[in-house]
Amino acid sequence: MDNSVRIKFDKIDRRILEILQANAKITNAQLSKDIGLSPAPTLERVKKLEQSGIIKSYHAKLDPEKIGLGVSTFVLVSLIGHNKGNIDAFMKEINDIQEVIECHHITGTGDFILKIIAKDITAYQKLMLEKVSEIKEVDSMQSMVILSTFKDSKVLPIPA
Amino acid sequence: MDNSVRIKFDKIDRRILEILQANAKITNAQLSKDIGLSPAPTLERVKKLEQSGIIKSYHAKLDPEKIGLGVSTFVLVSLIGHNKGNIDAFMKEINDIQEVIECHHITGTGDFILKIIAKDITAYQKLMLEKVSEIKEVDSMQSMVILSTFKDSKVLPIPA
DNA sequence: CTTTGCGCCACATAAAATTTTGTAAAAACG
DNA sequence: CGTTTTTACAAAATTTTATGTGGCGCAAAG
């Protein structure tokens, strides 16, 4: 009775993962052609990859500008205290702010780095003033506005 | 003769976008139920959103750890010169490095911020020493290792 | 008030995904 | 070394899903 799913994948699975990362909407028929198997075992493999948690989810990628999101930034955040309580409280607050797309705990200069997206500079300023900097655990913040994005790959380099 | 596709979306479209960002694998039938339309017009709307470029693509999200990617970092990079030639050269080099998942041109401290993913610290060090820091336009670099990721939302907050 | 166009539903058809069945190869076991 | 078990695969059948068509109703324009 093995509760945890065995995680192991071969060259074909790796190929599947590469393809699905780049294009999740490919049909099983086309995928099977690309990897050189028939549809059934191809689907089996995909299902296994999903069940094992290697494939976590599928997402549509939108064009930020076309939905009226003109400003993206990274923000380095330092907290006042670095104990677990403070960090948990901070995380909880951050989780409720939709505009904060990512939040990572990091080494180095700050304590956290956030990725934030907003309609425009005005909306961004409002967001920062009224929500982010209002979090009491926050000590200092440093914003880096994204001028342009050269690369935003959704394909992770799977080690051999 | 309108070559460019009209970009305009209503409350229903917004709902569709939210759903597809969170779960691209939903069937058209289920999506149509969720938004309260029949399948045909639902699909029509999705197709329009794709054609207009609002929906750019669909991607499978993998679990980095489960495919053997244990180290993620952000790297602030300063270039030696800030002229277009240097920037273009840098971009070209960066584009060929698979481990560099993202590259953004930013304001503030550095010139660029990269998101890099690697197998482990050893592989990361090797990558940085042998590839990134070898790019001749690179002046200085500052790495921030991600200790943990609290939020990594694939759902953008669509402005009203 | 009429016309036009858009968005919708309902149904029909086509395509795809998924399940089932059977077979062959590889691995574990006696 | 042979037997059993497991695993992976293909082929075909079934079910589900996507897609195309026709017609209706509403809303805006004339």
PDB file of N, CA, C and O in Angstrom, chain B residues 23-48:
ATOM      1  N   ASN B  23      -7.288  27.504 -14.468  1.00  0.00           N
ATOM      2  CA  ASN B  23      -7.402  26.115 -14.916  1.00  0.00           C
ATOM      3  C   ASN B  23      -7.680  26.036 -16.403  1.00  0.00           C
ATOM      4  O   ASN B  23      -8.830  26.075 -16.819  1.00  0.00           O
ATOM      5  N   ALA B  24      -6.621  25.882 -17.158  1.00  0.00           N
ATOM      6  CA  ALA B  24      -6.751  25.881 -18.616  1.00  0.00           C
ATOM      7  C   ALA B  24      -7.352  24.593 -19.147  1.00  0.00           C
ATOM      8  O   ALA B  24      -7.806  24.534 -20.271  1.00  0.00           O
ATOM      9  N   LYS B  25      -7.388  23.561 -18.322  1.00  0.00           N
ATOM     10  CA  LYS B  25      -7.823  22.257 -18.806  1.00  0.00           C
ATOM     11  C   LYS B  25      -9.327  22.033 -18.655  1.00  0.00           C
ATOM     12  O   LYS B  25      -9.829  20.949 -18.937  1.00  0.00           O
ATOM     13  N   ILE B  26     -10.031  23.017 -18.188  1.00  0.00           N
ATOM     14  CA  ILE B  26     -11.477  22.897 -18.054  1.00  0.00           C
ATOM     15  C   ILE B  26     -12.086  22.638 -19.438  1.00  0.00           C
ATOM     16  O   ILE B  26     -11.617  23.169 -20.439  1.00  0.00           O
ATOM     17  N   THR B  27     -13.134  21.805 -19.490  1.00  0.00           N
ATOM     18  CA  THR B  27     -13.771  21.554 -20.783  1.00  0.00           C
ATOM     19  C   THR B  27     -14.678  22.727 -21.114  1.00  0.00           C
ATOM     20  O   THR B  27     -15.125  23.457 -20.226  1.00  0.00           O
ATOM     21  N   ASN B  28     -14.952  22.862 -22.388  1.00  0.00           N
ATOM     22  CA  ASN B  28     -15.832  23.947 -22.807  1.00  0.00           C
ATOM     23  C   ASN B  28     -17.217  23.786 -22.175  1.00  0.00           C
ATOM     24  O   ASN B  28     -17.847  24.773 -21.808  1.00  0.00           O
ATOM     25  N   ALA B  29     -17.642  22.543 -22.033  1.00  0.00           N
ATOM     26  CA  ALA B  29     -18.956  22.276 -21.423  1.00  0.00           C
ATOM     27  C   ALA B  29     -19.007  22.816 -19.990  1.00  0.00           C
ATOM     28  O   ALA B  29     -19.953  23.508 -19.614  1.00  0.00           O
ATOM     29  N   GLN B  30     -17.981  22.489 -19.214  1.00  0.00           N
ATOM     30  CA  GLN B  30     -17.955  22.936 -17.824  1.00  0.00           C
ATOM     31  C   GLN B  30     -17.813  24.451 -17.740  1.00  0.00           C
ATOM     32  O   GLN B  30     -18.470  25.103 -16.929  1.00  0.00           O
ATOM     33  N   LEU B  31     -16.970  24.987 -18.594  1.00  0.00           N
ATOM     34  CA  LEU B  31     -16.775  26.437 -18.616  1.00  0.00           C
ATOM     35  C   LEU B  31     -18.096  27.135 -18.911  1.00  0.00           C
ATOM     36  O   LEU B  31     -18.448  28.126 -18.263  1.00  0.00           O
ATOM     37  N   SER B  32     -18.823  26.595 -19.871  1.00  0.00           N
ATOM     38  CA  SER B  32     -20.094  27.220 -20.242  1.00  0.00           C
ATOM     39  C   SER B  32     -21.079  27.184 -19.069  1.00  0.00           C
ATOM     40  O   SER B  32     -21.804  28.140 -18.842  1.00  0.00           O
ATOM     41  N   LYS B  33     -21.062  26.082 -18.302  1.00  0.00           N
ATOM     42  CA  LYS B  33     -21.918  26.019 -17.116  1.00  0.00           C
ATOM     43  C   LYS B  33     -21.498  27.072 -16.101  1.00  0.00           C
ATOM     44  O   LYS B  33     -22.342  27.770 -15.527  1.00  0.00           O
ATOM     45  N   ASP B  34     -20.210  27.168 -15.874  1.00  0.00           N
ATOM     46  CA  ASP B  34     -19.706  28.102 -14.867  1.00  0.00           C
ATOM     47  C   ASP B  34     -20.080  29.548 -15.171  1.00  0.00           C
ATOM     48  O   ASP B  34     -20.316  30.335 -14.261  1.00  0.00           O
ATOM     49  N   ILE B  35     -20.080  29.888 -16.451  1.00  0.00           N
ATOM     50  CA  ILE B  35     -20.375  31.276 -16.789  1.00  0.00           C
ATOM     51  C   ILE B  35     -21.840  31.475 -17.162  1.00  0.00           C
ATOM     52  O   ILE B  35     -22.269  32.606 -17.401  1.00  0.00           O
ATOM     53  N   GLY B  36     -22.575  30.378 -17.250  1.00  0.00           N
ATOM     54  CA  GLY B  36     -24.005  30.510 -17.490  1.00  0.00           C
ATOM     55  C   GLY B  36     -24.403  30.724 -18.931  1.00  0.00           C
ATOM     56  O   GLY B  36     -25.414  31.367 -19.214  1.00  0.00           O
ATOM     57  N   LEU B  37     -23.612  30.193 -19.850  1.00  0.00           N
ATOM     58  CA  LEU B  37     -23.987  30.233 -21.262  1.00  0.00           C
ATOM     59  C   LEU B  37     -24.010  28.803 -21.794  1.00  0.00           C
ATOM     60  O   LEU B  37     -23.592  27.874 -21.115  1.00  0.00           O
ATOM     61  N   SER B  38     -24.473  28.649 -23.029  1.00  0.00           N
ATOM     62  CA  SER B  38     -24.403  27.332 -23.656  1.00  0.00           C
ATOM     63  C   SER B  38     -23.014  27.179 -24.304  1.00  0.00           C
ATOM     64  O   SER B  38     -22.304  28.154 -24.502  1.00  0.00           O
ATOM     65  N   PRO B  39     -22.658  25.941 -24.628  1.00  0.00           N
ATOM     66  CA  PRO B  39     -21.292  25.677 -25.107  1.00  0.00           C
ATOM     67  C   PRO B  39     -20.868  26.504 -26.323  1.00  0.00           C
ATOM     68  O   PRO B  39     -19.735  27.019 -26.354  1.00  0.00           O
ATOM     69  N   ALA B  40     -21.727  26.618 -27.307  1.00  0.00           N
ATOM     70  CA  ALA B  40     -21.324  27.281 -28.558  1.00  0.00           C
ATOM     71  C   ALA B  40     -20.831  28.714 -28.363  1.00  0.00           C
ATOM     72  O   ALA B  40     -19.708  29.027 -28.756  1.00  0.00           O
ATOM     73  N   PRO B  41     -21.639  29.594 -27.783  1.00  0.00           N
ATOM     74  CA  PRO B  41     -21.157  30.975 -27.605  1.00  0.00           C
ATOM     75  C   PRO B  41     -19.966  31.055 -26.652  1.00  0.00           C
ATOM     76  O   PRO B  41     -19.151  31.975 -26.775  1.00  0.00           O
ATOM     77  N   THR B  42     -19.905  30.112 -25.737  1.00  0.00           N
ATOM     78  CA  THR B  42     -18.762  30.100 -24.829  1.00  0.00           C
ATOM     79  C   THR B  42     -17.472  29.878 -25.612  1.00  0.00           C
ATOM     80  O   THR B  42     -16.496  30.619 -25.464  1.00  0.00           O
ATOM     81  N   LEU B  43     -17.532  28.866 -26.479  1.00  0.00           N
ATOM     82  CA  LEU B  43     -16.352  28.572 -27.291  1.00  0.00           C
ATOM     83  C   LEU B  43     -16.011  29.744 -28.194  1.00  0.00           C
ATOM     84  O   LEU B  43     -14.837  30.095 -28.370  1.00  0.00           O
ATOM     85  N   GLU B  44     -17.047  30.341 -28.756  1.00  0.00           N
ATOM     86  CA  GLU B  44     -16.844  31.522 -29.592  1.00  0.00           C
ATOM     87  C   GLU B  44     -16.051  32.600 -28.855  1.00  0.00           C
ATOM     88  O   GLU B  44     -15.089  33.161 -29.370  1.00  0.00           O
ATOM     89  N   ARG B  45     -16.457  32.844 -27.635  1.00  0.00           N
ATOM     90  CA  ARG B  45     -15.775  33.866 -26.831  1.00  0.00           C
ATOM     91  C   ARG B  45     -14.316  33.493 -26.576  1.00  0.00           C
ATOM     92  O   ARG B  45     -13.421  34.328 -26.707  1.00  0.00           O
ATOM     93  N   VAL B  46     -14.101  32.255 -26.244  1.00  0.00           N
ATOM     94  CA  VAL B  46     -12.726  31.814 -25.988  1.00  0.00           C
ATOM     95  C   VAL B  46     -11.877  31.989 -27.241  1.00  0.00           C
ATOM     96  O   VAL B  46     -10.760  32.508 -27.187  1.00  0.00           O
ATOM     97  N   LYS B  47     -12.427  31.582 -28.365  1.00  0.00           N
ATOM     98  CA  LYS B  47     -11.706  31.702 -29.631  1.00  0.00           C
ATOM     99  C   LYS B  47     -11.368  33.160 -29.928  1.00  0.00           C
ATOM    100  O   LYS B  47     -10.273  33.490 -30.376  1.00  0.00           O
ATOM    101  N   LYS B  48     -12.324  34.027 -29.674  1.00  0.00           N
ATOM    102  CA  LYS B  48     -12.081  35.456 -29.902  1.00  0.00           C
ATOM    103  C   LYS B  48     -10.978  35.972 -28.996  1.00  0.00           C
ATOM    104  O   LYS B  48     -10.123  36.761 -29.415  1.00  0.00           O
TER     105      LYS B  48
END
